[in-house]
Coordinates of C-alpha atoms in Angstrom, one line a residue:
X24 CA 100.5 87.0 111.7
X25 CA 99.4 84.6 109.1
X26 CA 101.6 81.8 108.6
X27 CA 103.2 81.7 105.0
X28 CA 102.2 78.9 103.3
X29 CA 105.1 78.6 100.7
X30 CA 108.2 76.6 101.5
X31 CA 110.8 78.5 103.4
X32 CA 112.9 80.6 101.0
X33 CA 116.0 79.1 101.5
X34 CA 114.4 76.0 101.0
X35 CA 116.8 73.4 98.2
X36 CA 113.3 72.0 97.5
X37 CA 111.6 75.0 96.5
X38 CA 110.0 75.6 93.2
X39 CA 112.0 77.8 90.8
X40 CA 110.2 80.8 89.2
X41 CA 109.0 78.8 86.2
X42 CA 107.1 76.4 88.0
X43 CA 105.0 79.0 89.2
X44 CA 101.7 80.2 87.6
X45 CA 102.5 83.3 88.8
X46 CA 105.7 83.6 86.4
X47 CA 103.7 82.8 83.5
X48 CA 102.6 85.9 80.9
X49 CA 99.2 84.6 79.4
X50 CA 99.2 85.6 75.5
X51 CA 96.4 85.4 73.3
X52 CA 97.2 82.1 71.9
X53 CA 99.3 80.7 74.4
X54 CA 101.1 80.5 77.7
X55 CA 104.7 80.7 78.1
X56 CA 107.5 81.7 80.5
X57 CA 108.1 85.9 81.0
X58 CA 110.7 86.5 78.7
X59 CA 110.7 82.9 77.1
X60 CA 110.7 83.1 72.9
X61 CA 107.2 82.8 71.4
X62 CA 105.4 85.0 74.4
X63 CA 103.1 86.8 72.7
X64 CA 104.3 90.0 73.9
X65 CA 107.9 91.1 74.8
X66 CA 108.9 93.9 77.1
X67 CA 110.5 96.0 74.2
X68 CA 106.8 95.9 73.2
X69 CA 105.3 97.6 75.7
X70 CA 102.6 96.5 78.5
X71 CA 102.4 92.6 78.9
X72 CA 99.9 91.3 80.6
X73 CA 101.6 89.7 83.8
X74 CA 105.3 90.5 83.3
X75 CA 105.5 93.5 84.8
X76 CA 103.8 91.9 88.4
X77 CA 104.8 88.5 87.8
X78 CA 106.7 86.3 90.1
X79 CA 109.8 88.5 89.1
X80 CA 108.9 91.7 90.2
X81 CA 107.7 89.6 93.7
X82 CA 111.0 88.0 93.7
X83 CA 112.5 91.5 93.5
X84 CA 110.8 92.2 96.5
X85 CA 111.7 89.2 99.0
X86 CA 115.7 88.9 97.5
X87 CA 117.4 91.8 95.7
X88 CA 119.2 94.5 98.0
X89 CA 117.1 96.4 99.4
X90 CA 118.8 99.8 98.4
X91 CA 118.5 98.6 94.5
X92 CA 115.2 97.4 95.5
X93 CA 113.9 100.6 96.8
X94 CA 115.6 103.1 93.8
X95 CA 113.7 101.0 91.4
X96 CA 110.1 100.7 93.2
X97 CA 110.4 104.0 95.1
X98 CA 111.5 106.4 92.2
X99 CA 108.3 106.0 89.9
X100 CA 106.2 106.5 92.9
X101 CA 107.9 109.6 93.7
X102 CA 108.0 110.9 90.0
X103 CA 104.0 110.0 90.3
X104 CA 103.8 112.5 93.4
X105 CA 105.9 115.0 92.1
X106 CA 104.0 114.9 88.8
X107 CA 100.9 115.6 90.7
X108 CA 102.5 118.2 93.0
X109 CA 103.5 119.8 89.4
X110 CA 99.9 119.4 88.5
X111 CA 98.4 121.1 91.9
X112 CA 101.0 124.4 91.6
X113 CA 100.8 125.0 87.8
X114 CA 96.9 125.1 88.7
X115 CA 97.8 127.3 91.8
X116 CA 99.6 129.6 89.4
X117 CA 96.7 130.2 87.0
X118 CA 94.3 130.8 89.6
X119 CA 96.9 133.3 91.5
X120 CA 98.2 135.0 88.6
X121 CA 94.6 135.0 86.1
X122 CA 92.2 135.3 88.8
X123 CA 93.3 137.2 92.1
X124 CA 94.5 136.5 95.8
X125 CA 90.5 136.1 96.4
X126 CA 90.8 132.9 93.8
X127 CA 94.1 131.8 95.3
X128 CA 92.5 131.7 98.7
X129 CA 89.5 130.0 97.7
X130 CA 91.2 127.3 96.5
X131 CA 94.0 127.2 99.2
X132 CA 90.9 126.8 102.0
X133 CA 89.4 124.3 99.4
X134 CA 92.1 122.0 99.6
X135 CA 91.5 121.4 103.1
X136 CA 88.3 120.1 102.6
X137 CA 90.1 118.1 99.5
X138 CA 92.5 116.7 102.0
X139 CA 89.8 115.4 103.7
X140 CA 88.2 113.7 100.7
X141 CA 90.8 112.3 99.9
X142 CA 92.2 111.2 103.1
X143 CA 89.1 109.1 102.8
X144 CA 90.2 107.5 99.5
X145 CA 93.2 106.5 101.6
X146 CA 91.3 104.0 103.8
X147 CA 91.1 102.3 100.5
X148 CA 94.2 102.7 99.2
X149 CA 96.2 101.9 102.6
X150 CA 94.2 98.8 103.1
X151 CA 94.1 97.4 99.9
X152 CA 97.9 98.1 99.5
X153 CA 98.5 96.3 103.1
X154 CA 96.0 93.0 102.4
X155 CA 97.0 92.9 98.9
X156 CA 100.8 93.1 99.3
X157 CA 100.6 90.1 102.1
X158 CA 98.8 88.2 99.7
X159 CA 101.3 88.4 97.1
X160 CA 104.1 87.9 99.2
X161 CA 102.5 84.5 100.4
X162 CA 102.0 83.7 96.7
X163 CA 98.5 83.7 96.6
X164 CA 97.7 85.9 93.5
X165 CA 94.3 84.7 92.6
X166 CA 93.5 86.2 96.0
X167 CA 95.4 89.8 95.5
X168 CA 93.3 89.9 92.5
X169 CA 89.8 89.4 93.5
X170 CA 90.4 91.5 96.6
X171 CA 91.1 94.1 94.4
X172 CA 88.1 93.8 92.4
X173 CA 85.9 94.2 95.6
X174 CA 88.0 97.0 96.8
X175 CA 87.3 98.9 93.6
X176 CA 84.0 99.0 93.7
X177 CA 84.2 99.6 97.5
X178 CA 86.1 102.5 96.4
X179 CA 83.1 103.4 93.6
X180 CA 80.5 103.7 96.5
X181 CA 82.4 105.1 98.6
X182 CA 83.2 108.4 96.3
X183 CA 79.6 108.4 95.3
X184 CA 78.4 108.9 99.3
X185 CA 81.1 111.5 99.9
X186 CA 79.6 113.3 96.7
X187 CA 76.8 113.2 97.7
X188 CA 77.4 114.5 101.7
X189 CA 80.1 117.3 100.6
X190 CA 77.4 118.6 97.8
X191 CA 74.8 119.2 99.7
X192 CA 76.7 120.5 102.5
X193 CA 79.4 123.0 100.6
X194 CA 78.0 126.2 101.9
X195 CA 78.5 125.0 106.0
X196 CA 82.1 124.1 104.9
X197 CA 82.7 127.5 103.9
X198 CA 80.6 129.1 106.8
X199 CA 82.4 127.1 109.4
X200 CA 85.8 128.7 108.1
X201 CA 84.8 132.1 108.4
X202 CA 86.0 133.0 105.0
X203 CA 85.0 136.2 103.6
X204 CA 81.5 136.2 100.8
X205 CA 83.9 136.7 97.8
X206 CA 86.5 133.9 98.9
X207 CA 83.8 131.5 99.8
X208 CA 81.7 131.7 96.7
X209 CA 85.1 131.4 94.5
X210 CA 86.0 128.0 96.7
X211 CA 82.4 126.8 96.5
X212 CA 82.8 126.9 92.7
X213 CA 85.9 125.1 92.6
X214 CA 85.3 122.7 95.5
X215 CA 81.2 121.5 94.2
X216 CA 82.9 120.5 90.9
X217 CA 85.8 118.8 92.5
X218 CA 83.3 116.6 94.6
X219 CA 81.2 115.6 91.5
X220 CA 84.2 113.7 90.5
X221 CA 84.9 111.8 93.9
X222 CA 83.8 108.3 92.9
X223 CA 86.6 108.4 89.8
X224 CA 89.1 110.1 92.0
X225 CA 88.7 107.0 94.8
X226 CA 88.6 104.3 91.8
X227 CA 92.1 106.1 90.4
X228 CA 93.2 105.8 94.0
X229 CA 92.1 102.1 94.2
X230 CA 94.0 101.6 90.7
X231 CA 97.0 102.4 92.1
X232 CA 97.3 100.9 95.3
X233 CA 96.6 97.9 93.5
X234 CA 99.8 98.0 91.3
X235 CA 101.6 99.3 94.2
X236 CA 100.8 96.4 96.2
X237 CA 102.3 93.9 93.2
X238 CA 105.5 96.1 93.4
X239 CA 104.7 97.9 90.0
X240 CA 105.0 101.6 90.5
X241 CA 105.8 101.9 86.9
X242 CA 102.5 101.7 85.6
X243 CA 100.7 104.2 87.6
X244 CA 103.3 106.3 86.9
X245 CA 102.9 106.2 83.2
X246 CA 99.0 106.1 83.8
X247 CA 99.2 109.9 86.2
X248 CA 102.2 111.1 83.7
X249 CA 99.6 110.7 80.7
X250 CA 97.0 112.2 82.8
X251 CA 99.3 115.4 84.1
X252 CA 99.8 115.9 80.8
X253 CA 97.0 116.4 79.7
X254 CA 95.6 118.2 82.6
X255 CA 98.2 120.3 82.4
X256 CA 97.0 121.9 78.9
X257 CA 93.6 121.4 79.7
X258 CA 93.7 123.6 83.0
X259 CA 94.1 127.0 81.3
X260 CA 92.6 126.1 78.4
X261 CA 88.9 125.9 81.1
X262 CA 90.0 128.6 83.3
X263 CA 90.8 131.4 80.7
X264 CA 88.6 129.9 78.0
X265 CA 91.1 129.5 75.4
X266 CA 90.5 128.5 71.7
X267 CA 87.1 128.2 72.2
X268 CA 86.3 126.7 75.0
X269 CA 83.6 128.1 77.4
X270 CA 85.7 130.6 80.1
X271 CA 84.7 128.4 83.4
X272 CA 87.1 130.4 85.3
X273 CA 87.9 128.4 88.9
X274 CA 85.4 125.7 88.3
X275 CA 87.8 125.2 85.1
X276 CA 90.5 123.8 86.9
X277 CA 88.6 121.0 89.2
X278 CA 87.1 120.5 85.4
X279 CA 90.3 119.3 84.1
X280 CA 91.5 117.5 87.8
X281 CA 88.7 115.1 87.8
X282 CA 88.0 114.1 83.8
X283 CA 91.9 113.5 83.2
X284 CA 92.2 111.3 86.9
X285 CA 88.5 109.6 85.5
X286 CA 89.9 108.3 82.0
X287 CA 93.3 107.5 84.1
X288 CA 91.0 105.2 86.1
X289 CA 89.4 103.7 83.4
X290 CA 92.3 102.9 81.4
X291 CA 94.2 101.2 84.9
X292 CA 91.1 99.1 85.3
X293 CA 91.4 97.6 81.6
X294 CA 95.5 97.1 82.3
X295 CA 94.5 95.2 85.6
X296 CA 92.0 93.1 83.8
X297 CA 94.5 92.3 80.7
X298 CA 96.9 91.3 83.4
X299 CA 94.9 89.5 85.4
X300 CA 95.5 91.5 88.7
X301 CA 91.4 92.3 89.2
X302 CA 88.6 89.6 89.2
X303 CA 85.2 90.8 89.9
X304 CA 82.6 88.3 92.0
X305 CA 80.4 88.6 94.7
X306 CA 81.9 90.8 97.4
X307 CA 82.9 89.4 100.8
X308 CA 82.9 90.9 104.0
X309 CA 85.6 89.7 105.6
X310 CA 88.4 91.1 102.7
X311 CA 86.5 94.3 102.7
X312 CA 86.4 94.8 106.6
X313 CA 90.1 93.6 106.9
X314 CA 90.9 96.7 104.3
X315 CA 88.5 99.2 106.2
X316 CA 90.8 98.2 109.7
X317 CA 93.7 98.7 108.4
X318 CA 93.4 101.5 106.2
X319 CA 90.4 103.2 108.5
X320 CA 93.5 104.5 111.1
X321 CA 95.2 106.4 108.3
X322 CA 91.8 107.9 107.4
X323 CA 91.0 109.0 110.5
X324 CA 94.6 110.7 110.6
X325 CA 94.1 112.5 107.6
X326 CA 90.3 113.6 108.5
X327 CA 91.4 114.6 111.6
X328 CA 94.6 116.9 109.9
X329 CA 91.7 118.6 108.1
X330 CA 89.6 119.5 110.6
X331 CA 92.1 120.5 112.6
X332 CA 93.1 123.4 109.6
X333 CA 89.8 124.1 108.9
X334 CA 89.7 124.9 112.5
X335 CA 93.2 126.8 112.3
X336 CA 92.0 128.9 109.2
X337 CA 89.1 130.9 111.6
X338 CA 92.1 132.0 113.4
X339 CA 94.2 132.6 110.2
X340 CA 91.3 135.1 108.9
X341 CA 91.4 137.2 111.9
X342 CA 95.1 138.0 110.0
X343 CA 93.3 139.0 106.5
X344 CA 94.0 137.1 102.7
X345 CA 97.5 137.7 103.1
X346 CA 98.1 135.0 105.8
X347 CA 95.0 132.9 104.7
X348 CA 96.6 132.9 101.0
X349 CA 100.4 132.4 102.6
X350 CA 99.0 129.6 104.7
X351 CA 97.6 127.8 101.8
X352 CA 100.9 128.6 99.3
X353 CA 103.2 127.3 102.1
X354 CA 101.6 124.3 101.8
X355 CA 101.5 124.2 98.5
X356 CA 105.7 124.6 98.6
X357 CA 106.3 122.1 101.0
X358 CA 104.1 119.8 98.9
X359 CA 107.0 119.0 96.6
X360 CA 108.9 117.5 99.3
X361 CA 105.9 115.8 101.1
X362 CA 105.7 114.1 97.8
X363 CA 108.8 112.5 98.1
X364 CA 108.3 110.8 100.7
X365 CA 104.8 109.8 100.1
X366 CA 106.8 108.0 97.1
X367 CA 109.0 106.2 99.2
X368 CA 106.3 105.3 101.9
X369 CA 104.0 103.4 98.8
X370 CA 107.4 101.7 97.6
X371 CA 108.3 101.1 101.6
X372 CA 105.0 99.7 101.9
X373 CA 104.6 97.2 99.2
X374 CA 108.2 95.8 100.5
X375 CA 107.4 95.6 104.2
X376 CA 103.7 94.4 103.2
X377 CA 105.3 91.3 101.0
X378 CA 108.5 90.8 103.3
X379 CA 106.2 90.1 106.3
X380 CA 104.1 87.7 104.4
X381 CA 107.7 85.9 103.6
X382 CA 108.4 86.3 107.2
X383 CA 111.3 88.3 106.7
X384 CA 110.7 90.7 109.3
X385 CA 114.0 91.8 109.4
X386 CA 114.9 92.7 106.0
X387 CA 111.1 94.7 106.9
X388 CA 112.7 96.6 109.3
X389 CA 115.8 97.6 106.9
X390 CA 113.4 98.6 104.4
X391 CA 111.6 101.2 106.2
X392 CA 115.3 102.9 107.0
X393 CA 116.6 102.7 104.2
X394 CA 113.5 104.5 102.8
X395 CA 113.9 106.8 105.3
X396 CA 117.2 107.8 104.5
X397 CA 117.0 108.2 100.7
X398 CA 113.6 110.0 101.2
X399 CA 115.5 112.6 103.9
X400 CA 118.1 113.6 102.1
X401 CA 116.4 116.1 99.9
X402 CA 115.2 117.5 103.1
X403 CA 118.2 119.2 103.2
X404 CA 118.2 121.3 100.0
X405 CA 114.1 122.4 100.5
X406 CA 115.5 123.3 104.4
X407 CA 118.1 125.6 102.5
X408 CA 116.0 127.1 99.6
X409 CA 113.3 128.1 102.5
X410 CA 116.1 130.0 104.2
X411 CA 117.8 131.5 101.6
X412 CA 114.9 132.2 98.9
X413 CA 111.9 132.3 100.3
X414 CA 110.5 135.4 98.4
X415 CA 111.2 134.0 95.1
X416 CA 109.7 130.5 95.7
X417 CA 106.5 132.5 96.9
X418 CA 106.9 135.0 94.0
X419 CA 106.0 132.0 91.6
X420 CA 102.0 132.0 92.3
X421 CA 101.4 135.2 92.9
X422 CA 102.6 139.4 92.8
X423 CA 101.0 140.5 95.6
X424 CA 103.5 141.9 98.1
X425 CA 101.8 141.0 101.1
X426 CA 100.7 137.6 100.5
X427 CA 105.0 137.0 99.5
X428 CA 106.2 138.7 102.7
X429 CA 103.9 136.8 104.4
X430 CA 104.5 133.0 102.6
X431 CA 108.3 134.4 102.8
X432 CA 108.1 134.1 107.0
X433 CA 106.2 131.2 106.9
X434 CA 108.8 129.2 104.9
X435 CA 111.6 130.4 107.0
X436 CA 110.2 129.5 110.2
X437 CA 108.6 125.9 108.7
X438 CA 112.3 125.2 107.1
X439 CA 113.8 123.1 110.1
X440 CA 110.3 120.7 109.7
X441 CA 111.4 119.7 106.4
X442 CA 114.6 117.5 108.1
X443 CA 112.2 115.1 109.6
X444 CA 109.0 115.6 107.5
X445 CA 109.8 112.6 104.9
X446 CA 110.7 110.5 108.0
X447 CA 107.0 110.8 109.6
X448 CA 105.2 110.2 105.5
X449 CA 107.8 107.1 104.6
X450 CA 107.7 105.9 108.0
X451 CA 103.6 105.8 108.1
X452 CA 103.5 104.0 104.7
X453 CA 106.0 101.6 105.9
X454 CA 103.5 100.9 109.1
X455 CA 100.8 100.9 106.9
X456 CA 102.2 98.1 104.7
X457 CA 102.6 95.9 107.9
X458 CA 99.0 96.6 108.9
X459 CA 100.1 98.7 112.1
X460 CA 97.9 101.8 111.7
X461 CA 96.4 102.5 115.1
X462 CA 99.3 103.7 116.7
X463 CA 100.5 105.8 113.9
X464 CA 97.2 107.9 113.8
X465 CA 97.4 107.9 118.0
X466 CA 100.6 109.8 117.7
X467 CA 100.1 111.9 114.6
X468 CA 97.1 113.0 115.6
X469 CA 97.3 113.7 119.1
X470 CA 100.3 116.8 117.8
X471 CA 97.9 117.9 115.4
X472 CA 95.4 118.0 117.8
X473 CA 97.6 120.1 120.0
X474 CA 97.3 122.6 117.3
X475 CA 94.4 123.7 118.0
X476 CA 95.0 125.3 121.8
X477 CA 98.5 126.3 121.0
X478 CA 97.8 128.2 117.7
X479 CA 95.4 130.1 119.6
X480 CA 97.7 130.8 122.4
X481 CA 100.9 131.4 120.2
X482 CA 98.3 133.7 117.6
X483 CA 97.0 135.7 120.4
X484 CA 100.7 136.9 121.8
X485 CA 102.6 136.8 118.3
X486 CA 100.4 137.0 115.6
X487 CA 100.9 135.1 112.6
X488 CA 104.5 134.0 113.8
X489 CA 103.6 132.3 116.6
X490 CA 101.0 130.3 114.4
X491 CA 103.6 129.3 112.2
X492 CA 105.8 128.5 114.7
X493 CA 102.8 126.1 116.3
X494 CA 102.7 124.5 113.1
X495 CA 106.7 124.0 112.5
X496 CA 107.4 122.4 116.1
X497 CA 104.0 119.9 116.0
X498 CA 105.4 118.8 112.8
X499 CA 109.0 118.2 114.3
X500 CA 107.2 115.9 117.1
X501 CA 105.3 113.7 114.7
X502 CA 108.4 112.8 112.5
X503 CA 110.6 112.1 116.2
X504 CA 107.0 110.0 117.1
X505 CA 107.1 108.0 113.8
X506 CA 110.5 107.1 114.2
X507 CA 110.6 105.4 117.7
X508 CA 107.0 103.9 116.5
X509 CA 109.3 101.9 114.3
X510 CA 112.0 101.1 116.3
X511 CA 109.7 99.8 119.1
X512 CA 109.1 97.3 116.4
X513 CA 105.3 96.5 117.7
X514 CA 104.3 96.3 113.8
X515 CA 105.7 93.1 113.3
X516 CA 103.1 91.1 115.1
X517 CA 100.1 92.8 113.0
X518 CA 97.9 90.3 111.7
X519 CA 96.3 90.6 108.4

C-alpha cells in the first residue's frame, strides 16, 4: 500500500480544513473558504463548484460515524439504482403489455448481452472509483482529477470499439441463443440501437464513478433522476408513437435509454469541469493500466455472468417463451433489490477506497459491515413478497397466464437468495474500493460457472424447477464466498 503522505490524523500539528486548497470553493471573482460570506455561490443556491467534494465531504469520509456516514453517501446511490431499476421495468411494461410476450422476450435475452456491455463499462467505473478514491483520501486532488479526465476518454474509446464489435456481430448473438426468428429479430432491433449509444453510456458511467469516488453521490443522483425522468415520458412516447412522433416500436425504447443517459453525460462532464474534479492532458499509461487492473477483475466477472446466461437461455428455450420470458422478468424483479445493494457497495467503496489511503484500515473493515447490514435488511421484505405474491408482482409486465405461473415459481424458489444477495453486490464494491478484485471474480465466477453443468443436469430430471433451483443455491454460495473474502481480510494489503 502506498504510504499516505499527509500527517497522521490525530496529528496536533495538522492543518485544519481551511488551510487546505482542497476546502477552498473557487468563485468567479474570487476564492474563499466553503461556506465563508462573500463565496460566490452558497449551498441554498444550488451546485458550487467544489463544495459539494471539497475537503468536507473527504473529512466526512475519514471521521464521522460510519453508520451517519454511510445513510448519507449510500442512500443517493441507492435512489440512483432504484431510479434506474424504475426506468428498466416501466420499459419492461410497455414492451410486455403494447407489444407481446415475443417483445418481452426479445428484450429479456437482450439484456444479457446488455449485461455484458456494460459489465465492460464497469472496468472503468470500478477502477477509476478505486485509484481515484485513494487519491483523495491521501489529499492529492489535482491527481483524482486528471486521472479522471484520462479515464473518460478511456471510457469514450472504449464504448466506441464495443459498438463497433456488438454491431456487426448482432445476428451471431441471437443465433448462439437459439431464440426463435420472431424473438430474435424483435431483440436485434432493440439491442443494435442500444449498442449505437455505448460510447455515451461508458462516459455516463465514467461521470459517476468519478463523483462517487469524491464521496458525492448526490450529484449523479440528481444528474440519473433528471434523466429517468425524462426517459420515462419519452419511452412510450417512441414505442407507441404518440403525439406525433414516428411509432419505432422496440427500437423506441433503447431510443430513449441512450439520448437521455448521453445528455446526462454531457451535462456531468461540464459539473466536473466547473468543479474542478476533471483536467484533461496527455494520457499516461501508468493511471490508465492501474484502472484497467483493478477494475479488469470485476469485468471479467460480469462478462463471464453473461455468457454464462446466454449459455443457460439455449437450455431455457427447450422450455418455450413462457420460461424464456419468466427467466428474464425474474430478473427484472429481483433487480430492485440488486439495486440496493449496488448503492451501498459504490457508497462502501468510496469509504474503504479513501479510509485505506488514510490508513485506517479498520474503520475499512467496519464500513463494509455496516453496509452490509443496512443493505440486507430489505432482503427480508423482497424474501416475503416472493413467497407470498408472486403472481401479482409478475402480473405487472405482462397478462399472459403462462409466462405468470411460470415467473410465479421462479420467484418462490429464488426467494431464500435474496437474504444474502446484497451481501455478495455491497461486499464486491467494498473489495473493489480497496483494489482487491481478483479474488472476488475467482469466487463469483467459479459458482456461476457451475451453472452451466448443473442447469443441464437439474433441467434434464426437473425441468424448469430444477433450473431455477440451480440458479437460487449458486447464488446462495457467492454471497457466503463474499463474506469470508472479507473477513480473511487479504484486501488490506492491495496496493494501488
Amino acid at each position: 500500500m502506498t504510504r499516505d503522505p499527509r500527517p497522521d490524523s490525530n496529528d496536533p500539528q495538522r492543518p485544519s480544513e481551511l488551510d487546505s486548497p482542497a476546502a477552498w470553493s473557487l468563485g468567479d471573482d474570487e476564492a474563499s473558504p466553503v461556506g465563508a460570506p462573500g463565496g460566490a455561490v452558497e449551498p441554498h443556491e444550488g451546485i458550487a463548484p467544489v463544495a459539494v467534494t471539497g475537503q468536507h465531504e473527504i473529512n466526512g469520509l475519514l471521521h464521522d460515524s460510519l453508520p451517519r456516514v454511510l445513510r448519507r453517501f449510500a442512500l443517493p446511490a441507492v435512489m440512483s439504482n432504484l431510479l434506474m431499476t424504475l426506468f428498466i421495468n416501466v420499459d419492461a411494461f410497455w414492451v410486455g403489455t403494447r407489444i407481446g410476450s415475443e417483445a418481452l422476450a426479445a428484450v429479456s435475452t437482450s439484456m444479457f448481452w446488455v449485461w455484458m456491455v456494460i459489465s465492460l463499462a464497469e472496468m472503468i467505473s470500478v477502477g477509476l472509483t478505486a485509484v481515484a478514491a485513494r487519491r483523495h483520501g491521501e489529499g492529492r486532488r489535482d491527481e483524482a482529477a486528471r486521472v479522471v479526465g484520462e479515464s473518460l476518454l478511456y471510457a469514450l474509446l472504449l464504448g466506441a470499439v464495443i459498438a463497433g464489435v456488438g454491431t456487426f456481430s448482432l445476428h451471431g448473438m441471437f443465433a448462439l441463443m437459439k431464440t426463435s426468428a420472431e424473438v430474435s429479430e424483435l431483440g436485434r432491433a432493440y439491442l443494435g440501437t442500444y449498442l449505437l449509444g455505448a460510447p455515451l453510456i461508458y462516459g455516463f458511467f465514467a461521470v459517476d464513478a468519478a463523483f462517487r469516488a469524491s464521496g458525492d453521490t448526490r450529484t449523479p443522483f440528481a444528474l440519473l433522476a433528471a434523466s429517468v425522468a425524462i426517459t420515462l415520458v419519452l419511452d412510450p412516447v417512441l414505442i407507441l408513437g404518440l403525439f406525433g412522433a414516428p411509432r419505432m416500436g422496440i427500437a423506441g425504447a433503447a431510443v430513449a435509454t441512450v439520448s437521455t443517459r448521453g445528455a446526462a453525460f454531457v451535462l456531468g462532464v461540464w459539473i466536473l469541469y466547473r468543479r474542478g474534479m476533471v483536467r484533461f492532458a496527455r494520457p499516461r499509461l501508468a493511471p490508465l493500466a492501474a484502472v484497467t487492473r483493478i477494475g479488469l477483475p470485476t469485468a471479467m466477472t460480469g462478462v463471464t455472468f453473461s455468457l454464462i446466461y446466454v449459455v443457460l437461455m439455449r437450455t431455457t428455450t427447450r422450455f418455450g417463451t413462457p420460461a424464456l420470458a419468466a427467466l428474464g422478468l425474474g430478473h427484472r424483479i429481483e433487480s430492485w433489490l440488486y439495486m440496493v445493494g449496488v448503492g451501498f457497495g459504490a457508497a462502501a467503496a468510496a469509504i474503504v477506497g479513501q479510509n485505506l489511503g488514510a490508513r485506517q484500515i479498520a474503520r475499512a473493515e467496519r464500513a463494509g459491515w455496516i453496509a452490509v447490514g443496512y443493505a440486507s435488511l430489505p432482503g427480508f421484505a423482497v424474501c416475503a413478497a416472493m413467497l407470498v405474491l408472486p403472481e401479482q408482482l409478475a402480473g405487472i409486465f405482462t397478462t399472459d397466464p403462462a409466462v405468470i405461473a411460470e415467473t410465479a415459481t421462479y420467484l418462490r424458489i429464488v426467494a431464500v437468495a435474496q437474504l444474502v444477495v446484497c451481501a455478495e453486490i455491497v461486499l464486491e464494491g467494498a473489495l473493489g474500493g480497496a483494489g482487491a478484485t481478483w479474488l472476488p471474480m475467482a469466487a463469483s465466477t467459479g459458482f456461476t460457472l457451475l451453472r452451466i453443468p448443473l442447469a443441464a443436469w437439474a433441467a434434464g430430471h426437473w425441468g424448469t424447477l430444477g433450473l431455477w433451483w440451480v440458479l437460487s443455491i449458486t447464488a446462495c454460495a457467492r454471497g457466503l464466498a463474499m463474506m469470508l473474502i472479507w473477513r480473511l481480510g487479504r484486501w488490506k494489503r492491495a496496493v494501488v
